[in-house]
mmCIF file of C-alpha atoms and ligand atoms in Angstrom:
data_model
loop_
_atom_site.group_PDB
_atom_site.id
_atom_site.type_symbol
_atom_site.label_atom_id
_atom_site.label_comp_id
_atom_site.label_asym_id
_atom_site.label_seq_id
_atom_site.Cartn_x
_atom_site.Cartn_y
_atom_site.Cartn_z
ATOM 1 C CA UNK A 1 -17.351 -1.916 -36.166
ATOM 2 C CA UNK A 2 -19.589 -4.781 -34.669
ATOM 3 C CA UNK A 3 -20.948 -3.820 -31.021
ATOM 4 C CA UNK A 4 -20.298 -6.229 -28.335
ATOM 5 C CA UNK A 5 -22.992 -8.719 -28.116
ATOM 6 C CA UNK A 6 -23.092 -10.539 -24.717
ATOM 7 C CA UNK A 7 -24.149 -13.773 -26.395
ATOM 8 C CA UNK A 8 -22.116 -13.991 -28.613
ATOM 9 C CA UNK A 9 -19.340 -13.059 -26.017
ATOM 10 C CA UNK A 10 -20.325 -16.071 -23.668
ATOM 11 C CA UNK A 11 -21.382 -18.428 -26.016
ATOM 12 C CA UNK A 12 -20.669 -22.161 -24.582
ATOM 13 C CA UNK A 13 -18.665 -20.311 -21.523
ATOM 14 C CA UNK A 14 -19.820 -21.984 -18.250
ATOM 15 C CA UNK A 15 -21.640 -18.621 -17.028
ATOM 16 C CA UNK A 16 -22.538 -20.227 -13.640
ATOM 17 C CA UNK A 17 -18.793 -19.173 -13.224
ATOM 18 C CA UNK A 18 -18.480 -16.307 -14.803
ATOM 19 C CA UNK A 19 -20.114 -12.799 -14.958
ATOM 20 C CA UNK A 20 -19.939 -10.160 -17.652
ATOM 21 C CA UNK A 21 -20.230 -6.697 -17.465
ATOM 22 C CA UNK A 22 -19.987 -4.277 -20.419
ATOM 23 C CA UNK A 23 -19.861 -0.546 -20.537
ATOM 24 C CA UNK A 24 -20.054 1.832 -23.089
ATOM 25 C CA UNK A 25 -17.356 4.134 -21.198
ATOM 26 C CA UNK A 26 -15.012 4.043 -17.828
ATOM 27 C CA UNK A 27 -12.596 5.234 -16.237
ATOM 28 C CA UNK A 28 -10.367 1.903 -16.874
ATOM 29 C CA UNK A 29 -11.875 -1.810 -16.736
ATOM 30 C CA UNK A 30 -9.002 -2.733 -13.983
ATOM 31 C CA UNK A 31 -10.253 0.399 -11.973
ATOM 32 C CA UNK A 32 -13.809 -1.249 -12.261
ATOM 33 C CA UNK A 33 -12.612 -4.753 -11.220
ATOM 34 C CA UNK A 34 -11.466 -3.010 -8.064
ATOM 35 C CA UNK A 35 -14.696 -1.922 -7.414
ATOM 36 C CA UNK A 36 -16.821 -4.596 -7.733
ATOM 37 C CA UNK A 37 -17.796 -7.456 -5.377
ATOM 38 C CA UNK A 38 -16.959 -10.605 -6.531
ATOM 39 C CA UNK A 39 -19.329 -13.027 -6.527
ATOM 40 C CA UNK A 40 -18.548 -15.831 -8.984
ATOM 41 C CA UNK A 41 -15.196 -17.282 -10.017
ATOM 42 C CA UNK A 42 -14.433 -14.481 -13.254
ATOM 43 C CA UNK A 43 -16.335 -11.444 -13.378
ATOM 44 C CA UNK A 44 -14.969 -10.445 -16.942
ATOM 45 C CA UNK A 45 -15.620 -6.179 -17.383
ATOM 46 C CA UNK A 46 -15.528 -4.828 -21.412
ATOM 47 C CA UNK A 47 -15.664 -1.151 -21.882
ATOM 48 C CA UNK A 48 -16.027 0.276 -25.267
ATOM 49 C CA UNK A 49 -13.707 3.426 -24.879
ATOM 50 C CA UNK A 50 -11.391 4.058 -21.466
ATOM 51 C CA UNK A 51 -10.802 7.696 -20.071
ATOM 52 C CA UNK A 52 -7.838 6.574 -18.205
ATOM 53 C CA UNK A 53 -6.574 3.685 -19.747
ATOM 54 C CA UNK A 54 -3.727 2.438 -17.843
ATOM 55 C CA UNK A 55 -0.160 0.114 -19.492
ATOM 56 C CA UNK A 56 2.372 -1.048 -17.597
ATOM 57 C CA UNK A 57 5.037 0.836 -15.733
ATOM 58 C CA UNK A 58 2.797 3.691 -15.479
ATOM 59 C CA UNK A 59 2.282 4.307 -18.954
ATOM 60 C CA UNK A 60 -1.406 5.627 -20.364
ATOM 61 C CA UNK A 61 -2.932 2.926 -23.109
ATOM 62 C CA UNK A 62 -4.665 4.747 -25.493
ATOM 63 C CA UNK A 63 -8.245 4.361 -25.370
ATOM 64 C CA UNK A 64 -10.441 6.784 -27.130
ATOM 65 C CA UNK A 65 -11.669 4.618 -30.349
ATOM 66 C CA UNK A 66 -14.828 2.146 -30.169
ATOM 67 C CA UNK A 67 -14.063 -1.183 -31.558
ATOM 68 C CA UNK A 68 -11.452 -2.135 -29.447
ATOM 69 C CA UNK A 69 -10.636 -4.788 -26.874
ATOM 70 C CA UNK A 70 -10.244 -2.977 -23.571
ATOM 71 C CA UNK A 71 -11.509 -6.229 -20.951
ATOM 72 C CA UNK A 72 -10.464 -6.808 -17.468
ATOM 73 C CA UNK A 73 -10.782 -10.362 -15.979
ATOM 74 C CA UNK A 74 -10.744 -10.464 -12.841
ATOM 75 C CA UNK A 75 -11.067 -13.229 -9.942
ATOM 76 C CA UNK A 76 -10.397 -14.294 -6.430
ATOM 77 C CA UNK A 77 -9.169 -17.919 -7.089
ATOM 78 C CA UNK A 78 -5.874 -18.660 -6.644
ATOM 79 C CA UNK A 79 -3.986 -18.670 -9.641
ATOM 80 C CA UNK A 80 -0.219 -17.443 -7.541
ATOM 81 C CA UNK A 81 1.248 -21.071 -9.331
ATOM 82 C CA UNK A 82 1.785 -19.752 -12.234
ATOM 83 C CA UNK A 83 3.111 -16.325 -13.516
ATOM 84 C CA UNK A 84 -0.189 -14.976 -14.755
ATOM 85 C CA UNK A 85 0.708 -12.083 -16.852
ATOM 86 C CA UNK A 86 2.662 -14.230 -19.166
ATOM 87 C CA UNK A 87 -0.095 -16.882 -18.877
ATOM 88 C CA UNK A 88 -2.830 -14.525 -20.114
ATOM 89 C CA UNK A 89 -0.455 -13.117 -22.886
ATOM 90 C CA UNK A 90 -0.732 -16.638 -24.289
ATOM 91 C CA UNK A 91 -4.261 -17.083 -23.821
ATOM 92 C CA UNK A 92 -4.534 -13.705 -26.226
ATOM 93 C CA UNK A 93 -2.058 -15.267 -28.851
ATOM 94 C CA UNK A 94 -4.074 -18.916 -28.733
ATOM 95 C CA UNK A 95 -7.388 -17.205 -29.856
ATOM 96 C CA UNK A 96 -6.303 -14.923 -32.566
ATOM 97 C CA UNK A 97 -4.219 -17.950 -33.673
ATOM 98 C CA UNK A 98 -6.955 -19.999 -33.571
ATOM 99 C CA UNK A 99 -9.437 -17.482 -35.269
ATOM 100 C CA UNK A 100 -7.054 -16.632 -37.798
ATOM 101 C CA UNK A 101 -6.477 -20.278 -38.564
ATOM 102 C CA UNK A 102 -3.133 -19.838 -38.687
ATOM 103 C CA UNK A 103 0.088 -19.478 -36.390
ATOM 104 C CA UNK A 104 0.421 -15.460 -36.517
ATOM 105 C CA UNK A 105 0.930 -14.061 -32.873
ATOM 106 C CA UNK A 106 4.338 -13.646 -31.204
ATOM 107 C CA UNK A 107 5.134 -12.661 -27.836
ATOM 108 C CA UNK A 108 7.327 -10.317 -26.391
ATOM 109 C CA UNK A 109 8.245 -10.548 -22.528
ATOM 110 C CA UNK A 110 6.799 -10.285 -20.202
ATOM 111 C CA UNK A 111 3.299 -9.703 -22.107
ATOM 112 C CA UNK A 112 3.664 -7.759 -25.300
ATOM 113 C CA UNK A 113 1.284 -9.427 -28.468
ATOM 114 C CA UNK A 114 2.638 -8.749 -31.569
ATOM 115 C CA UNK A 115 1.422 -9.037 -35.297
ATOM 116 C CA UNK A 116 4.043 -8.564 -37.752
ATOM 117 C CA UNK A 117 6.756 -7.532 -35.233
ATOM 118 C CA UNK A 118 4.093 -4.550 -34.048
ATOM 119 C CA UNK A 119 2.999 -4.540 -31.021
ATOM 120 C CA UNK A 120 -1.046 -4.945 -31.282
ATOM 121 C CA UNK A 121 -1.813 -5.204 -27.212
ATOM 122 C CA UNK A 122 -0.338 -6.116 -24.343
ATOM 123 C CA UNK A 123 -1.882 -7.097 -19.949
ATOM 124 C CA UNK A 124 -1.535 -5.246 -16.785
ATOM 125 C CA UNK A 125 -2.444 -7.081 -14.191
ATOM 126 C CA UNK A 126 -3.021 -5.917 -10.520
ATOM 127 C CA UNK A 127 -3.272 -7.242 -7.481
ATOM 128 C CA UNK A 128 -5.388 -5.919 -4.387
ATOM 129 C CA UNK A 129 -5.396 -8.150 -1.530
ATOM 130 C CA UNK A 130 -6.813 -7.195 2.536
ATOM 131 C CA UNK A 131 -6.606 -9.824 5.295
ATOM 132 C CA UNK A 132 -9.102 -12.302 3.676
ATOM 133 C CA UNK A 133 -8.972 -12.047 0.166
ATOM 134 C CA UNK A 134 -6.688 -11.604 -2.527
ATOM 135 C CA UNK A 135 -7.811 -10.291 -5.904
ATOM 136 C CA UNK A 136 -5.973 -11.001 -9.447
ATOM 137 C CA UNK A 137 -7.545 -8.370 -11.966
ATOM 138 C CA UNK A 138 -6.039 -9.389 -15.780
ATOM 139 C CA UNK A 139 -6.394 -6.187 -17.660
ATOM 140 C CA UNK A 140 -6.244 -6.896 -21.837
ATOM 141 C CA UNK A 141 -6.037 -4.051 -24.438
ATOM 142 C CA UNK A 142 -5.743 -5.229 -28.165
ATOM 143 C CA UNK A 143 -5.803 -3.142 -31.190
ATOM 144 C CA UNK A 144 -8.434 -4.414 -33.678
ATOM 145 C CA UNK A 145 -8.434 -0.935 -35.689
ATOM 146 C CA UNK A 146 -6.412 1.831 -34.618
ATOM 147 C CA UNK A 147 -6.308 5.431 -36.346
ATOM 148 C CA UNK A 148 -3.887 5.478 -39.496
ATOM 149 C CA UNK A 149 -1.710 8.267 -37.782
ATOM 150 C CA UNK A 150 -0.703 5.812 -34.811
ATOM 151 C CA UNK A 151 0.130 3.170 -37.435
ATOM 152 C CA UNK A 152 3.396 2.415 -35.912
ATOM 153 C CA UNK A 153 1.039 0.116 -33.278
ATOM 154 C CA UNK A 154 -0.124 -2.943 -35.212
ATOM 155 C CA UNK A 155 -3.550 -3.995 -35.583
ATOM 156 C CA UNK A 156 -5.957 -7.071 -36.199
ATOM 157 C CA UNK A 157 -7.100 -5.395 -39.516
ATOM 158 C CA UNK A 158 -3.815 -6.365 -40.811
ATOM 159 C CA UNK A 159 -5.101 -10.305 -40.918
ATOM 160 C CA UNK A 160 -8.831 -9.520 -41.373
ATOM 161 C CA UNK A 161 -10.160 -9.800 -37.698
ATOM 162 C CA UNK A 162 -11.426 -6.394 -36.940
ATOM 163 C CA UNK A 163 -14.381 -7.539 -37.093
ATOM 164 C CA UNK A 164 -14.418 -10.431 -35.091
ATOM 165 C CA UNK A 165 -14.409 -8.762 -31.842
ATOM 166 C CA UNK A 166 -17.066 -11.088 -30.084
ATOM 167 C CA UNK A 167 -15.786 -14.033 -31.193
ATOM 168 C CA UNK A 168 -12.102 -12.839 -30.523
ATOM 169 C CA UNK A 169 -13.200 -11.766 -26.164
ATOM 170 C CA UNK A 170 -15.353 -15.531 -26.755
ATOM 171 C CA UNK A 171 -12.145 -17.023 -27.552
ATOM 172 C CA UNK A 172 -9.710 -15.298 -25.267
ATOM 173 C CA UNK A 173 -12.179 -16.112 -22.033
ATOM 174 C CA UNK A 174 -12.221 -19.603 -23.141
ATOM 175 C CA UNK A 175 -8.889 -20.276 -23.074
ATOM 176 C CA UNK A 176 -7.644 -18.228 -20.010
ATOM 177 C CA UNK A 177 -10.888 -20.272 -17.953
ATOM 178 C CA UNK A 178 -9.267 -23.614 -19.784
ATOM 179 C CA UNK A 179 -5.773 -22.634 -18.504
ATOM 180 C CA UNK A 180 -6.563 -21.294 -15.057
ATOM 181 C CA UNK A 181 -8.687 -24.635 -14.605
ATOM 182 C CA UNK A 182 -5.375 -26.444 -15.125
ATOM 183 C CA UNK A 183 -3.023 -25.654 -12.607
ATOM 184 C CA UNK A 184 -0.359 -28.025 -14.216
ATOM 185 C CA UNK A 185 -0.592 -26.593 -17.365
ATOM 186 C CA UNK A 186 2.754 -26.613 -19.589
ATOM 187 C CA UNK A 187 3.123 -22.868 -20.026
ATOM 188 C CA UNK A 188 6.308 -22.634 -20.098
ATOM 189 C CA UNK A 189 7.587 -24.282 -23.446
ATOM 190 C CA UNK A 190 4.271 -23.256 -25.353
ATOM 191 C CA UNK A 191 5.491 -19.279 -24.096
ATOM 192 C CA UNK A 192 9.070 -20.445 -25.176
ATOM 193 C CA UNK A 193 7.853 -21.438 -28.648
ATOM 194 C CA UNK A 194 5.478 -17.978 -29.059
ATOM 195 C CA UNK A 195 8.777 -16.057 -27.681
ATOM 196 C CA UNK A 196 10.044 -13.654 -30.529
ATOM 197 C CA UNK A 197 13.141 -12.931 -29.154
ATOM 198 C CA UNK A 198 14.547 -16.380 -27.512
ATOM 199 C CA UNK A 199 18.439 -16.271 -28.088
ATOM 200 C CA UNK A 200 18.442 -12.843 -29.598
ATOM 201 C CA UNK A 201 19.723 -9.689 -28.481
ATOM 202 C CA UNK A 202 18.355 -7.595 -26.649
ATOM 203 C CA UNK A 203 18.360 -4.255 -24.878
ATOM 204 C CA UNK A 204 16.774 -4.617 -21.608
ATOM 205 C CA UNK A 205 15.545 -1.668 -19.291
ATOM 206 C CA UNK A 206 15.351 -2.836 -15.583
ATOM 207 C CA UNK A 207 13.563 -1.031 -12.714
ATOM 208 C CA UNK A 208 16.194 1.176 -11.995
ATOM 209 C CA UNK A 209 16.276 2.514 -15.759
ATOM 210 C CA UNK A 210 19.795 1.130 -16.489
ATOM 211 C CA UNK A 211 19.662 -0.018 -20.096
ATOM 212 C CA UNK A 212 21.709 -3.416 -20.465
ATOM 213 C CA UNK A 213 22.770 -5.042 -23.556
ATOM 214 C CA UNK A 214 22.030 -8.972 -23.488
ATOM 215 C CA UNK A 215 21.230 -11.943 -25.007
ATOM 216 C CA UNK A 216 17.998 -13.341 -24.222
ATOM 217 C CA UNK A 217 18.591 -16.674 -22.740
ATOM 218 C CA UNK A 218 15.533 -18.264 -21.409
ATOM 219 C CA UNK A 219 12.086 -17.837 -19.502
ATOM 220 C CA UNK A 220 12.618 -19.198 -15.998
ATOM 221 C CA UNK A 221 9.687 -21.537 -13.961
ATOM 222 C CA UNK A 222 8.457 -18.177 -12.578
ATOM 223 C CA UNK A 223 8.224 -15.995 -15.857
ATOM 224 C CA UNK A 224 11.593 -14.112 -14.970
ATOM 225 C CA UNK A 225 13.839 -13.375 -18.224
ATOM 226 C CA UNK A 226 16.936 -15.380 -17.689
ATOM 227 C CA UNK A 227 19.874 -13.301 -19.946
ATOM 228 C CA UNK A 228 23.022 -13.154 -20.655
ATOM 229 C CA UNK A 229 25.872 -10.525 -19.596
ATOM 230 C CA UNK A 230 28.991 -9.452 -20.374
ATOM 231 C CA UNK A 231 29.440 -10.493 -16.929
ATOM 232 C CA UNK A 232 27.533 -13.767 -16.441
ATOM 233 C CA UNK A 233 24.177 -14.524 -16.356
ATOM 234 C CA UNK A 234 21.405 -12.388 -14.762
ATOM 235 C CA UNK A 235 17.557 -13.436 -13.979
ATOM 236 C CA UNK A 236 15.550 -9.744 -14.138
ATOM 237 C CA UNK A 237 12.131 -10.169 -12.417
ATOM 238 C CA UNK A 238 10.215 -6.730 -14.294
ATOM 239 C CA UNK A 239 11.677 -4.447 -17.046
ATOM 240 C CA UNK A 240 11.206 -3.396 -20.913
ATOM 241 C CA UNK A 241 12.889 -5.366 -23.657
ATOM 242 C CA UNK A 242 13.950 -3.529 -26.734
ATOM 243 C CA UNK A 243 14.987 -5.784 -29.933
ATOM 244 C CA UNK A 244 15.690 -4.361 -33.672
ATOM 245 C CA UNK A 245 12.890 -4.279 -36.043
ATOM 246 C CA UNK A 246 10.014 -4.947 -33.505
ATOM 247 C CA UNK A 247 8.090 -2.061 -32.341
HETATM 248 C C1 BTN B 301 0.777 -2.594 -21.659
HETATM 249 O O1 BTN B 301 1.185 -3.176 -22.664
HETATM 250 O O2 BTN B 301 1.379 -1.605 -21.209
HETATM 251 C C2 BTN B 301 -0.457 -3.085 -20.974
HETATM 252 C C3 BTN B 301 -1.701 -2.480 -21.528
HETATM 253 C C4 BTN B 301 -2.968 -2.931 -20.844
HETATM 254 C C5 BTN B 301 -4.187 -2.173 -21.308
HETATM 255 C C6 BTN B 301 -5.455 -2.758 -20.758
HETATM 256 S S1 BTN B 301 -6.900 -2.127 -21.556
HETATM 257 C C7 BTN B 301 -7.899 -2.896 -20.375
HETATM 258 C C8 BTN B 301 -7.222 -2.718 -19.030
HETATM 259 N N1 BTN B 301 -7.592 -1.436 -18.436
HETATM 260 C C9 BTN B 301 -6.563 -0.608 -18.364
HETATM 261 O O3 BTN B 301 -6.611 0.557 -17.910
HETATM 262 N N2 BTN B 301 -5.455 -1.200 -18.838
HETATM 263 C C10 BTN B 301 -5.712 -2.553 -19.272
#
């Protein structure tokens, strides 16, 4: 395992914008973010190992092992334009892509990353607003070498980047900075294109639990799933997609 190295980390980021903080443990990066005062336009927190590791819908991520990605970004601009969790899902696939050298990522809505139709990470993000400020916290877990017994997550061992950690958070800030400083950024067909279950069928969980049988029929300008229904065509805002053969 290579330690984090904060230059390597923030090498040729603009770091009058951008603070880093990096831990050895905490409770959860995204709990940090909420803590802190922010002060420049990304304060980016890394922890090696979380005790309370948080994934969506109330789910614990597993945390325990160093080596890890476990990173929060968090900032007070105003990114509401576009739908971020699905934005910083691509920002993830771009830089393994583009460390790999080769097109490898897919993505599962709203913000699954998968290798080899496993999951290998996935975003939570939160946001905490009072009268005068709202805050976007983007919290990223990916699995760069995960325990043998747990093998039915993916990892980035299985395309030789477990040990390209710095370069890997280097890569991932870069492009979420280069996408948040472009407001009129194209997400949407780029997501469409990384999408590994566009036209497929699907089992869909919604908020209320109800499991629905659909096919998946398109991403809509917000980042809602648009599907498809025995009875017509529904848009679902938040829910848990299920296909065959991806875990
Ligand atoms: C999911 O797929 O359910 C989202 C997982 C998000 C995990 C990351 S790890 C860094 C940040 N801190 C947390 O407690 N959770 C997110």
């Amino acid at each position: 395992m290579k330690t984090l190295k904060k230059n390597e980390i923030l090498k040729d980021l603009p770091t009058k914008r951008l603070n880093l903080h990096i831990f050895s443990e905490l409770d959860s990066t995204n709990d940090e973010a909420k803590r802190i005062d922010i002060q420049k336009d990304f304060h980016v927190i890394i922890a090696e190992k979380q005790t309370l590791g948080r994934g969506r819908q109330g789910k614990k991520w597993s945390s325990p092992n160093s080596g890890n990605i476990y990173m929060s970004i968090c900032t007070e601009n105003d990114l509401s334009s576009m739908p971020i969790s699905l934005i910083a899902g691509l920002a993830c696939k771009n830089a393994i892509d583009k460390l790999s050298g080769q097109p490898l990522i897919m993505l599962k809505w709203p913000n699954d990353i998968l290798l080899n139709n496993k999951k290998i990470g996935g975003i939570l993000v939160e946001i905490e607003s009072d009268q005068k400020k709202i805050k976007t916290i983007v919290g990223i877990g990916i699995n760069l070498n995960i325990k043998k017994e747990e093998s039915w997550w993916g990892d980035l061992s299985q395309c030789g980047l477990e040990t390209k950690r710095n370069e890997l958070i280097n890569l991932i800030l870069s492009e979420f900075i280069k996408i948040s400083n472009n407001l009129n950024f194209n997400w949407l067909t780029e997501w469409k294109n990384s999408c590994i279950h566009m036209n497929k069928e699907i089992t869909i969980e919604d908020t209320n639990s109800n499991q629905i049988k659909a096919i998946f029929k398109d991403i809509d300008e917000k980042g809602n799933a648009v599907i498809e229904t025995d009875i017509g065509e529904e848009i679902i805002t938040s829910g848990e997609i299920s296909i065959k053969g991806v875990y």
